[in-house]
């Protein structure tokens, strides 16, 4: 964590901590906005782990200290007042990102198609898909996650059908309904047949979750029930048309298997 001046910012991603009204009236071009008192509940809107980020505005130093424990980002803070000639009105940029595997393959889903994101968490992948023009459903077992996903969709000007649900229930998904099913960071092997049956003909399964090697190299997750063996994900969907498959550490700290498969 380091203090810098406005002159040192360059093109660094910035998070303005002003209230929404003040931010909309004028802010640094390209900055994102989360009011200071909402940071704790909106951590999912920050950049991926390891990225550089500068905090600006009220309580910038305080919140940089808060976000540095434990260290997840390369953090800076700026306490310089923003000159009037540097202020631009209107909405800001966004710092959060969907999964890279999803961004890589979402264009292959039928345009405007119906997609469900399972174990969606706070909704980054579901909202990204809605921004791409898909009709999106999302499901998670946690009420707080569902509410966070709905709020993220609203802040980004899209709608998703977000619901609370337990995916361990028998046959949680209807048959022949979706143009794509997406699953990230979730593993329930008993769900595999239902994932495939829920797809329309030609529909896509986009799946990524952790391998056993994750537990050997990093602290979380460690439960073997939630870790794939090498080659397991590809073999589980061998009756589908495997369009892309990868294993390994594509991102630092994430040793995963990544699958794109089409229902035939």
PDB file of C-alpha atoms in Angstrom:
ATOM      1  CA  UNK A   1       0.000   0.000   0.000  1.00  0.00           C
ATOM      2  CA  UNK A   2       1.510   3.317  -1.079  1.00  0.00           C
ATOM      3  CA  UNK A   3       0.362   6.912  -1.284  1.00  0.00           C
ATOM      4  CA  UNK A   4       0.701   8.518  -4.718  1.00  0.00           C
ATOM      5  CA  UNK A   5      -0.187  11.857  -6.279  1.00  0.00           C
ATOM      6  CA  UNK A   6      -2.554  12.565  -9.152  1.00  0.00           C
ATOM      7  CA  UNK A   7       0.464  13.095 -11.385  1.00  0.00           C
ATOM      8  CA  UNK A   8       1.637   9.544 -10.668  1.00  0.00           C
ATOM      9  CA  UNK A   9      -1.666   7.853 -11.539  1.00  0.00           C
ATOM     10  CA  UNK A  10      -1.050   7.424 -15.232  1.00  0.00           C
ATOM     11  CA  UNK A  11      -3.521   4.849 -16.546  1.00  0.00           C
ATOM     12  CA  UNK A  12      -3.888   3.017 -13.235  1.00  0.00           C
ATOM     13  CA  UNK A  13      -7.411   1.683 -12.500  1.00  0.00           C
ATOM     14  CA  UNK A  14      -9.042   3.918  -9.897  1.00  0.00           C
ATOM     15  CA  UNK A  15     -11.864   3.442  -7.415  1.00  0.00           C
ATOM     16  CA  UNK A  16     -13.578   6.640  -6.305  1.00  0.00           C
ATOM     17  CA  UNK A  17     -15.077   6.294  -2.809  1.00  0.00           C
ATOM     18  CA  UNK A  18     -17.422   9.293  -3.063  1.00  0.00           C
ATOM     19  CA  UNK A  19     -21.181   8.938  -2.672  1.00  0.00           C
ATOM     20  CA  UNK A  20     -23.053   8.159  -5.909  1.00  0.00           C
ATOM     21  CA  UNK A  21     -24.483  11.670  -6.307  1.00  0.00           C
ATOM     22  CA  UNK A  22     -21.133  13.356  -5.861  1.00  0.00           C
ATOM     23  CA  UNK A  23     -19.434  10.897  -8.190  1.00  0.00           C
ATOM     24  CA  UNK A  24     -22.027  11.369 -10.932  1.00  0.00           C
ATOM     25  CA  UNK A  25     -21.561  15.128 -10.739  1.00  0.00           C
ATOM     26  CA  UNK A  26     -17.876  14.881 -11.580  1.00  0.00           C
ATOM     27  CA  UNK A  27     -15.081  12.311 -11.289  1.00  0.00           C
ATOM     28  CA  UNK A  28     -11.776  11.302 -12.791  1.00  0.00           C
ATOM     29  CA  UNK A  29     -12.250   9.946 -16.296  1.00  0.00           C
ATOM     30  CA  UNK A  30     -12.259   6.145 -16.276  1.00  0.00           C
ATOM     31  CA  UNK A  31     -12.744   5.789 -12.525  1.00  0.00           C
ATOM     32  CA  UNK A  32     -15.192   3.335 -10.972  1.00  0.00           C
ATOM     33  CA  UNK A  33     -17.347   4.152  -7.966  1.00  0.00           C
ATOM     34  CA  UNK A  34     -18.223   2.357  -4.756  1.00  0.00           C
ATOM     35  CA  UNK A  35     -19.154   4.614  -1.821  1.00  0.00           C
ATOM     36  CA  UNK A  36     -16.781   4.186   1.117  1.00  0.00           C
ATOM     37  CA  UNK A  37     -19.418   2.794   3.467  1.00  0.00           C
ATOM     38  CA  UNK A  38     -20.396   0.071   0.938  1.00  0.00           C
ATOM     39  CA  UNK A  39     -16.959  -1.404   0.307  1.00  0.00           C
ATOM     40  CA  UNK A  40     -17.290  -4.321   2.726  1.00  0.00           C
ATOM     41  CA  UNK A  41     -20.463  -5.581   1.039  1.00  0.00           C
ATOM     42  CA  UNK A  42     -19.261  -5.018  -2.529  1.00  0.00           C
ATOM     43  CA  UNK A  43     -15.827  -6.625  -2.601  1.00  0.00           C
ATOM     44  CA  UNK A  44     -17.028  -8.760  -5.522  1.00  0.00           C
ATOM     45  CA  UNK A  45     -17.038  -5.578  -7.646  1.00  0.00           C
ATOM     46  CA  UNK A  46     -13.284  -5.064  -7.237  1.00  0.00           C
ATOM     47  CA  UNK A  47     -10.721  -6.321  -9.781  1.00  0.00           C
ATOM     48  CA  UNK A  48      -9.445  -9.911  -9.716  1.00  0.00           C
ATOM     49  CA  UNK A  49      -6.817 -10.829  -7.155  1.00  0.00           C
ATOM     50  CA  UNK A  50      -3.332  -9.528  -7.909  1.00  0.00           C
ATOM     51  CA  UNK A  51      -4.366  -6.493  -9.965  1.00  0.00           C
ATOM     52  CA  UNK A  52      -3.255  -2.908  -9.340  1.00  0.00           C
ATOM     53  CA  UNK A  53      -5.821  -0.488  -7.907  1.00  0.00           C
ATOM     54  CA  UNK A  54      -5.760   3.078  -6.594  1.00  0.00           C
ATOM     55  CA  UNK A  55      -8.345   4.310  -4.079  1.00  0.00           C
ATOM     56  CA  UNK A  56      -9.390   7.955  -4.236  1.00  0.00           C
ATOM     57  CA  UNK A  57     -11.647  10.247  -2.258  1.00  0.00           C
ATOM     58  CA  UNK A  58     -12.986  10.079   1.301  1.00  0.00           C
ATOM     59  CA  UNK A  59     -11.280   7.557   3.594  1.00  0.00           C
ATOM     60  CA  UNK A  60      -8.905   6.423   0.840  1.00  0.00           C
ATOM     61  CA  UNK A  61      -6.010   5.717   3.229  1.00  0.00           C
ATOM     62  CA  UNK A  62      -8.260   3.974   5.768  1.00  0.00           C
ATOM     63  CA  UNK A  63      -9.866   1.717   3.206  1.00  0.00           C
ATOM     64  CA  UNK A  64      -6.556   0.955   1.499  1.00  0.00           C
ATOM     65  CA  UNK A  65      -5.356  -0.330   4.868  1.00  0.00           C
ATOM     66  CA  UNK A  66      -8.558  -2.355   5.281  1.00  0.00           C
ATOM     67  CA  UNK A  67      -8.244  -3.930   1.830  1.00  0.00           C
ATOM     68  CA  UNK A  68      -4.570  -4.767   2.339  1.00  0.00           C
ATOM     69  CA  UNK A  69      -5.351  -7.240   5.149  1.00  0.00           C
ATOM     70  CA  UNK A  70      -4.789  -9.829   3.794  1.00  0.00           C
ATOM     71  CA  UNK A  71      -3.031  -8.498   0.681  1.00  0.00           C
ATOM     72  CA  UNK A  72      -5.101  -9.321  -2.404  1.00  0.00           C
ATOM     73  CA  UNK A  73      -4.360  -6.378  -4.700  1.00  0.00           C
ATOM     74  CA  UNK A  74      -1.404  -4.133  -5.462  1.00  0.00           C
ATOM     75  CA  UNK A  75      -2.931  -1.135  -3.684  1.00  0.00           C
ATOM     76  CA  UNK A  76      -2.262   2.586  -3.874  1.00  0.00           C
ATOM     77  CA  UNK A  77      -4.222   5.533  -2.523  1.00  0.00           C
ATOM     78  CA  UNK A  78      -4.458   9.163  -3.571  1.00  0.00           C
ATOM     79  CA  UNK A  79      -5.592  11.940  -1.260  1.00  0.00           C
ATOM     80  CA  UNK A  80      -5.100  14.835  -3.706  1.00  0.00           C
ATOM     81  CA  UNK A  81      -8.245  16.877  -4.427  1.00  0.00           C
ATOM     82  CA  UNK A  82      -9.428  16.475  -8.004  1.00  0.00           C
ATOM     83  CA  UNK A  83      -9.213  19.773  -9.959  1.00  0.00           C
ATOM     84  CA  UNK A  84     -12.400  20.926 -11.662  1.00  0.00           C
ATOM     85  CA  UNK A  85     -10.800  20.652 -15.081  1.00  0.00           C
ATOM     86  CA  UNK A  86     -10.140  16.931 -14.474  1.00  0.00           C
ATOM     87  CA  UNK A  87     -13.759  16.110 -13.588  1.00  0.00           C
ATOM     88  CA  UNK A  88     -16.131  14.410 -16.016  1.00  0.00           C
ATOM     89  CA  UNK A  89     -19.823  13.754 -15.294  1.00  0.00           C
ATOM     90  CA  UNK A  90     -21.845  10.584 -15.672  1.00  0.00           C
ATOM     91  CA  UNK A  91     -21.398   6.908 -14.802  1.00  0.00           C
ATOM     92  CA  UNK A  92     -18.037   5.345 -14.183  1.00  0.00           C
ATOM     93  CA  UNK A  93     -16.294   2.242 -15.439  1.00  0.00           C
ATOM     94  CA  UNK A  94     -16.488  -1.202 -13.869  1.00  0.00           C
ATOM     95  CA  UNK A  95     -13.621  -3.023 -12.195  1.00  0.00           C
ATOM     96  CA  UNK A  96     -15.084  -6.511 -11.798  1.00  0.00           C
ATOM     97  CA  UNK A  97     -14.592  -9.203 -14.410  1.00  0.00           C
ATOM     98  CA  UNK A  98     -16.308 -12.421 -15.346  1.00  0.00           C
ATOM     99  CA  UNK A  99     -14.337 -15.663 -15.661  1.00  0.00           C
ATOM    100  CA  UNK A 100     -11.776 -15.600 -18.477  1.00  0.00           C
ATOM    101  CA  UNK A 101     -12.964 -19.006 -19.780  1.00  0.00           C
ATOM    102  CA  UNK A 102     -16.489 -17.609 -20.089  1.00  0.00           C
ATOM    103  CA  UNK A 103     -15.338 -14.476 -21.899  1.00  0.00           C
ATOM    104  CA  UNK A 104     -13.339 -16.641 -24.278  1.00  0.00           C
ATOM    105  CA  UNK A 105     -16.307 -18.785 -25.317  1.00  0.00           C
ATOM    106  CA  UNK A 106     -19.540 -16.853 -24.685  1.00  0.00           C
ATOM    107  CA  UNK A 107     -19.699 -15.723 -28.327  1.00  0.00           C
ATOM    108  CA  UNK A 108     -20.315 -19.355 -29.313  1.00  0.00           C
ATOM    109  CA  UNK A 109     -23.683 -19.408 -27.498  1.00  0.00           C
ATOM    110  CA  UNK A 110     -26.700 -18.851 -29.744  1.00  0.00           C
ATOM    111  CA  UNK A 111     -27.331 -15.092 -29.954  1.00  0.00           C
ATOM    112  CA  UNK A 112     -29.978 -14.027 -27.455  1.00  0.00           C
ATOM    113  CA  UNK A 113     -30.192 -17.575 -26.120  1.00  0.00           C
ATOM    114  CA  UNK A 114     -31.357 -18.753 -22.710  1.00  0.00           C
ATOM    115  CA  UNK A 115     -28.509 -19.416 -20.284  1.00  0.00           C
ATOM    116  CA  UNK A 116     -28.354 -20.536 -16.664  1.00  0.00           C
ATOM    117  CA  UNK A 117     -25.368 -19.889 -14.388  1.00  0.00           C
ATOM    118  CA  UNK A 118     -25.276 -22.429 -11.560  1.00  0.00           C
ATOM    119  CA  UNK A 119     -23.743 -21.716  -8.143  1.00  0.00           C
ATOM    120  CA  UNK A 120     -23.537 -18.160  -9.446  1.00  0.00           C
ATOM    121  CA  UNK A 121     -22.178 -16.547  -6.270  1.00  0.00           C
ATOM    122  CA  UNK A 122     -22.375 -12.765  -6.400  1.00  0.00           C
ATOM    123  CA  UNK A 123     -23.335 -12.820 -10.066  1.00  0.00           C
ATOM    124  CA  UNK A 124     -20.362 -11.594 -12.081  1.00  0.00           C
ATOM    125  CA  UNK A 125     -20.716 -14.315 -14.718  1.00  0.00           C
ATOM    126  CA  UNK A 126     -24.511 -14.058 -14.863  1.00  0.00           C
ATOM    127  CA  UNK A 127     -24.431 -10.274 -15.220  1.00  0.00           C
ATOM    128  CA  UNK A 128     -21.706 -10.470 -17.858  1.00  0.00           C
ATOM    129  CA  UNK A 129     -23.894 -12.830 -19.884  1.00  0.00           C
ATOM    130  CA  UNK A 130     -26.868 -10.471 -19.551  1.00  0.00           C
ATOM    131  CA  UNK A 131     -24.677  -7.594 -20.750  1.00  0.00           C
ATOM    132  CA  UNK A 132     -23.817  -9.757 -23.776  1.00  0.00           C
ATOM    133  CA  UNK A 133     -27.512  -9.958 -24.656  1.00  0.00           C
ATOM    134  CA  UNK A 134     -28.468 -13.392 -23.330  1.00  0.00           C
ATOM    135  CA  UNK A 135     -31.602 -14.271 -21.360  1.00  0.00           C
ATOM    136  CA  UNK A 136     -30.041 -15.250 -18.051  1.00  0.00           C
ATOM    137  CA  UNK A 137     -31.104 -17.303 -15.058  1.00  0.00           C
ATOM    138  CA  UNK A 138     -28.858 -17.725 -12.031  1.00  0.00           C
ATOM    139  CA  UNK A 139     -29.081 -19.964  -8.996  1.00  0.00           C
ATOM    140  CA  UNK A 140     -27.205 -20.138  -5.716  1.00  0.00           C
ATOM    141  CA  UNK A 141     -27.903 -21.738  -2.353  1.00  0.00           C
ATOM    142  CA  UNK A 142     -27.062 -18.554  -0.410  1.00  0.00           C
ATOM    143  CA  UNK A 143     -29.685 -15.837  -0.099  1.00  0.00           C
ATOM    144  CA  UNK A 144     -26.975 -13.192   0.337  1.00  0.00           C
ATOM    145  CA  UNK A 145     -25.345 -14.225  -2.930  1.00  0.00           C
ATOM    146  CA  UNK A 146     -28.652 -14.062  -4.791  1.00  0.00           C
ATOM    147  CA  UNK A 147     -29.311 -10.568  -3.459  1.00  0.00           C
ATOM    148  CA  UNK A 148     -25.794  -9.444  -4.400  1.00  0.00           C
ATOM    149  CA  UNK A 149     -26.307 -10.773  -7.940  1.00  0.00           C
ATOM    150  CA  UNK A 150     -29.598  -8.924  -8.301  1.00  0.00           C
ATOM    151  CA  UNK A 151     -28.014  -5.690  -7.101  1.00  0.00           C
ATOM    152  CA  UNK A 152     -25.046  -6.107  -9.439  1.00  0.00           C
ATOM    153  CA  UNK A 153     -27.417  -6.615 -12.366  1.00  0.00           C
ATOM    154  CA  UNK A 154     -29.391  -3.501 -11.440  1.00  0.00           C
ATOM    155  CA  UNK A 155     -26.256  -1.378 -11.111  1.00  0.00           C
ATOM    156  CA  UNK A 156     -25.177  -2.526 -14.568  1.00  0.00           C
ATOM    157  CA  UNK A 157     -28.556  -1.877 -16.191  1.00  0.00           C
ATOM    158  CA  UNK A 158     -29.546  -5.475 -16.976  1.00  0.00           C
ATOM    159  CA  UNK A 159     -31.990  -8.045 -15.647  1.00  0.00           C
ATOM    160  CA  UNK A 160     -31.337 -11.613 -14.573  1.00  0.00           C
ATOM    161  CA  UNK A 161     -33.686 -14.174 -13.057  1.00  0.00           C
ATOM    162  CA  UNK A 162     -31.757 -14.829  -9.854  1.00  0.00           C
ATOM    163  CA  UNK A 163     -33.105 -17.397  -7.416  1.00  0.00           C
ATOM    164  CA  UNK A 164     -32.126 -19.281  -4.295  1.00  0.00           C
ATOM    165  CA  UNK A 165     -31.935 -23.036  -4.756  1.00  0.00           C
ATOM    166  CA  UNK A 166     -30.153 -26.176  -3.633  1.00  0.00           C
ATOM    167  CA  UNK A 167     -28.560 -27.936  -6.591  1.00  0.00           C
ATOM    168  CA  UNK A 168     -28.396 -31.208  -4.661  1.00  0.00           C
ATOM    169  CA  UNK A 169     -32.155 -31.642  -5.031  1.00  0.00           C
ATOM    170  CA  UNK A 170     -33.189 -34.384  -7.478  1.00  0.00           C
ATOM    171  CA  UNK A 171     -33.121 -33.212 -11.105  1.00  0.00           C
ATOM    172  CA  UNK A 172     -32.792 -29.495 -10.324  1.00  0.00           C
ATOM    173  CA  UNK A 173     -32.913 -28.459 -13.987  1.00  0.00           C
ATOM    174  CA  UNK A 174     -35.696 -29.085 -16.527  1.00  0.00           C
ATOM    175  CA  UNK A 175     -34.826 -31.044 -19.638  1.00  0.00           C
ATOM    176  CA  UNK A 176     -34.173 -29.451 -23.040  1.00  0.00           C
ATOM    177  CA  UNK A 177     -34.449 -25.854 -21.845  1.00  0.00           C
ATOM    178  CA  UNK A 178     -31.127 -24.013 -22.170  1.00  0.00           C
ATOM    179  CA  UNK A 179     -28.880 -22.853 -24.980  1.00  0.00           C
ATOM    180  CA  UNK A 180     -26.013 -22.874 -22.486  1.00  0.00           C
ATOM    181  CA  UNK A 181     -25.281 -23.947 -18.925  1.00  0.00           C
ATOM    182  CA  UNK A 182     -22.345 -22.359 -17.129  1.00  0.00           C
ATOM    183  CA  UNK A 183     -20.715 -23.690 -13.966  1.00  0.00           C
ATOM    184  CA  UNK A 184     -17.701 -22.147 -12.245  1.00  0.00           C
ATOM    185  CA  UNK A 185     -15.987 -23.105  -8.998  1.00  0.00           C
ATOM    186  CA  UNK A 186     -18.585 -25.742  -8.116  1.00  0.00           C
ATOM    187  CA  UNK A 187     -18.501 -29.515  -8.185  1.00  0.00           C
ATOM    188  CA  UNK A 188     -21.291 -32.006  -7.557  1.00  0.00           C
ATOM    189  CA  UNK A 189     -20.688 -35.083  -9.664  1.00  0.00           C
ATOM    190  CA  UNK A 190     -24.275 -36.269  -9.248  1.00  0.00           C
ATOM    191  CA  UNK A 191     -25.360 -33.175 -11.186  1.00  0.00           C
ATOM    192  CA  UNK A 192     -23.435 -34.091 -14.354  1.00  0.00           C
ATOM    193  CA  UNK A 193     -26.231 -36.040 -16.146  1.00  0.00           C
ATOM    194  CA  UNK A 194     -28.768 -33.291 -15.445  1.00  0.00           C
ATOM    195  CA  UNK A 195     -26.448 -30.617 -16.837  1.00  0.00           C
ATOM    196  CA  UNK A 196     -26.386 -32.403 -20.165  1.00  0.00           C
ATOM    197  CA  UNK A 197     -30.114 -33.233 -20.257  1.00  0.00           C
ATOM    198  CA  UNK A 198     -31.049 -29.616 -19.508  1.00  0.00           C
ATOM    199  CA  UNK A 199     -29.425 -28.425 -22.747  1.00  0.00           C
ATOM    200  CA  UNK A 200     -31.232 -28.043 -26.028  1.00  0.00           C
ATOM    201  CA  UNK A 201     -29.705 -29.809 -29.014  1.00  0.00           C
ATOM    202  CA  UNK A 202     -26.565 -27.907 -29.939  1.00  0.00           C
ATOM    203  CA  UNK A 203     -26.504 -26.234 -26.521  1.00  0.00           C
ATOM    204  CA  UNK A 204     -23.192 -25.552 -24.787  1.00  0.00           C
ATOM    205  CA  UNK A 205     -21.788 -26.521 -21.409  1.00  0.00           C
ATOM    206  CA  UNK A 206     -19.128 -24.084 -20.178  1.00  0.00           C
ATOM    207  CA  UNK A 207     -17.517 -25.482 -17.049  1.00  0.00           C
ATOM    208  CA  UNK A 208     -14.478 -24.651 -14.921  1.00  0.00           C
ATOM    209  CA  UNK A 209     -13.532 -25.822 -11.455  1.00  0.00           C
ATOM    210  CA  UNK A 210     -10.547 -26.895  -9.381  1.00  0.00           C
ATOM    211  CA  UNK A 211      -8.271 -29.901  -9.810  1.00  0.00           C
ATOM    212  CA  UNK A 212      -6.742 -31.971  -7.004  1.00  0.00           C
ATOM    213  CA  UNK A 213      -3.449 -30.202  -7.683  1.00  0.00           C
ATOM    214  CA  UNK A 214      -5.042 -27.024  -6.301  1.00  0.00           C
ATOM    215  CA  UNK A 215      -4.942 -28.500  -2.782  1.00  0.00           C
ATOM    216  CA  UNK A 216      -1.280 -29.449  -3.165  1.00  0.00           C
ATOM    217  CA  UNK A 217      -0.186 -25.998  -4.259  1.00  0.00           C
ATOM    218  CA  UNK A 218      -2.610 -23.635  -2.496  1.00  0.00           C
ATOM    219  CA  UNK A 219      -4.654 -23.518   0.687  1.00  0.00           C
ATOM    220  CA  UNK A 220      -8.160 -23.542  -0.758  1.00  0.00           C
ATOM    221  CA  UNK A 221     -10.199 -25.529  -1.565  1.00  0.00           C
ATOM    222  CA  UNK A 222      -8.931 -28.727   0.083  1.00  0.00           C
ATOM    223  CA  UNK A 223     -12.003 -30.956   0.379  1.00  0.00           C
ATOM    224  CA  UNK A 224     -11.444 -33.810  -2.124  1.00  0.00           C
ATOM    225  CA  UNK A 225     -15.188 -33.959  -2.782  1.00  0.00           C
ATOM    226  CA  UNK A 226     -14.861 -30.591  -4.517  1.00  0.00           C
ATOM    227  CA  UNK A 227     -11.692 -31.321  -6.511  1.00  0.00           C
ATOM    228  CA  UNK A 228     -11.448 -32.992  -9.907  1.00  0.00           C
ATOM    229  CA  UNK A 229      -8.968 -35.665 -10.852  1.00  0.00           C
ATOM    230  CA  UNK A 230      -6.906 -35.074 -13.976  1.00  0.00           C
ATOM    231  CA  UNK A 231      -9.035 -35.772 -17.042  1.00  0.00           C
ATOM    232  CA  UNK A 232     -12.184 -36.367 -14.996  1.00  0.00           C
ATOM    233  CA  UNK A 233     -14.233 -33.458 -16.329  1.00  0.00           C
ATOM    234  CA  UNK A 234     -13.545 -34.337 -19.948  1.00  0.00           C
ATOM    235  CA  UNK A 235     -14.367 -37.988 -19.352  1.00  0.00           C
ATOM    236  CA  UNK A 236     -17.602 -37.134 -17.530  1.00  0.00           C
ATOM    237  CA  UNK A 237     -18.953 -35.450 -20.670  1.00  0.00           C
ATOM    238  CA  UNK A 238     -17.382 -37.711 -23.290  1.00  0.00           C
ATOM    239  CA  UNK A 239     -20.793 -38.276 -24.927  1.00  0.00           C
ATOM    240  CA  UNK A 240     -20.852 -34.588 -25.836  1.00  0.00           C
ATOM    241  CA  UNK A 241     -18.878 -32.897 -28.594  1.00  0.00           C
ATOM    242  CA  UNK A 242     -15.798 -31.566 -26.757  1.00  0.00           C
ATOM    243  CA  UNK A 243     -14.958 -28.251 -28.429  1.00  0.00           C
ATOM    244  CA  UNK A 244     -12.232 -27.112 -26.031  1.00  0.00           C
ATOM    245  CA  UNK A 245     -10.564 -28.555 -22.957  1.00  0.00           C
ATOM    246  CA  UNK A 246      -7.684 -27.353 -20.799  1.00  0.00           C
ATOM    247  CA  UNK A 247      -6.104 -28.231 -17.480  1.00  0.00           C
ATOM    248  CA  UNK A 248      -3.585 -26.306 -15.411  1.00  0.00           C
ATOM    249  CA  UNK A 249      -2.912 -22.935 -13.853  1.00  0.00           C
ATOM    250  CA  UNK A 250      -4.229 -20.426 -16.377  1.00  0.00           C
ATOM    251  CA  UNK A 251      -4.477 -17.777 -13.631  1.00  0.00           C
ATOM    252  CA  UNK A 252      -2.137 -17.514 -10.638  1.00  0.00           C
ATOM    253  CA  UNK A 253      -3.599 -19.351  -7.660  1.00  0.00           C
ATOM    254  CA  UNK A 254      -6.169 -21.313  -9.710  1.00  0.00           C
ATOM    255  CA  UNK A 255      -5.356 -24.826 -10.910  1.00  0.00           C
ATOM    256  CA  UNK A 256      -8.458 -25.819 -12.858  1.00  0.00           C
ATOM    257  CA  UNK A 257     -10.009 -27.979 -15.541  1.00  0.00           C
ATOM    258  CA  UNK A 258     -11.846 -25.982 -18.222  1.00  0.00           C
ATOM    259  CA  UNK A 259     -14.414 -27.490 -20.581  1.00  0.00           C
ATOM    260  CA  UNK A 260     -16.487 -26.318 -23.534  1.00  0.00           C
ATOM    261  CA  UNK A 261     -18.811 -29.033 -24.842  1.00  0.00           C
ATOM    262  CA  UNK A 262     -21.799 -29.147 -27.201  1.00  0.00           C
ATOM    263  CA  UNK A 263     -24.817 -31.403 -26.821  1.00  0.00           C
ATOM    264  CA  UNK A 264     -25.228 -33.575 -29.907  1.00  0.00           C
TER     265      UNK A 264
END
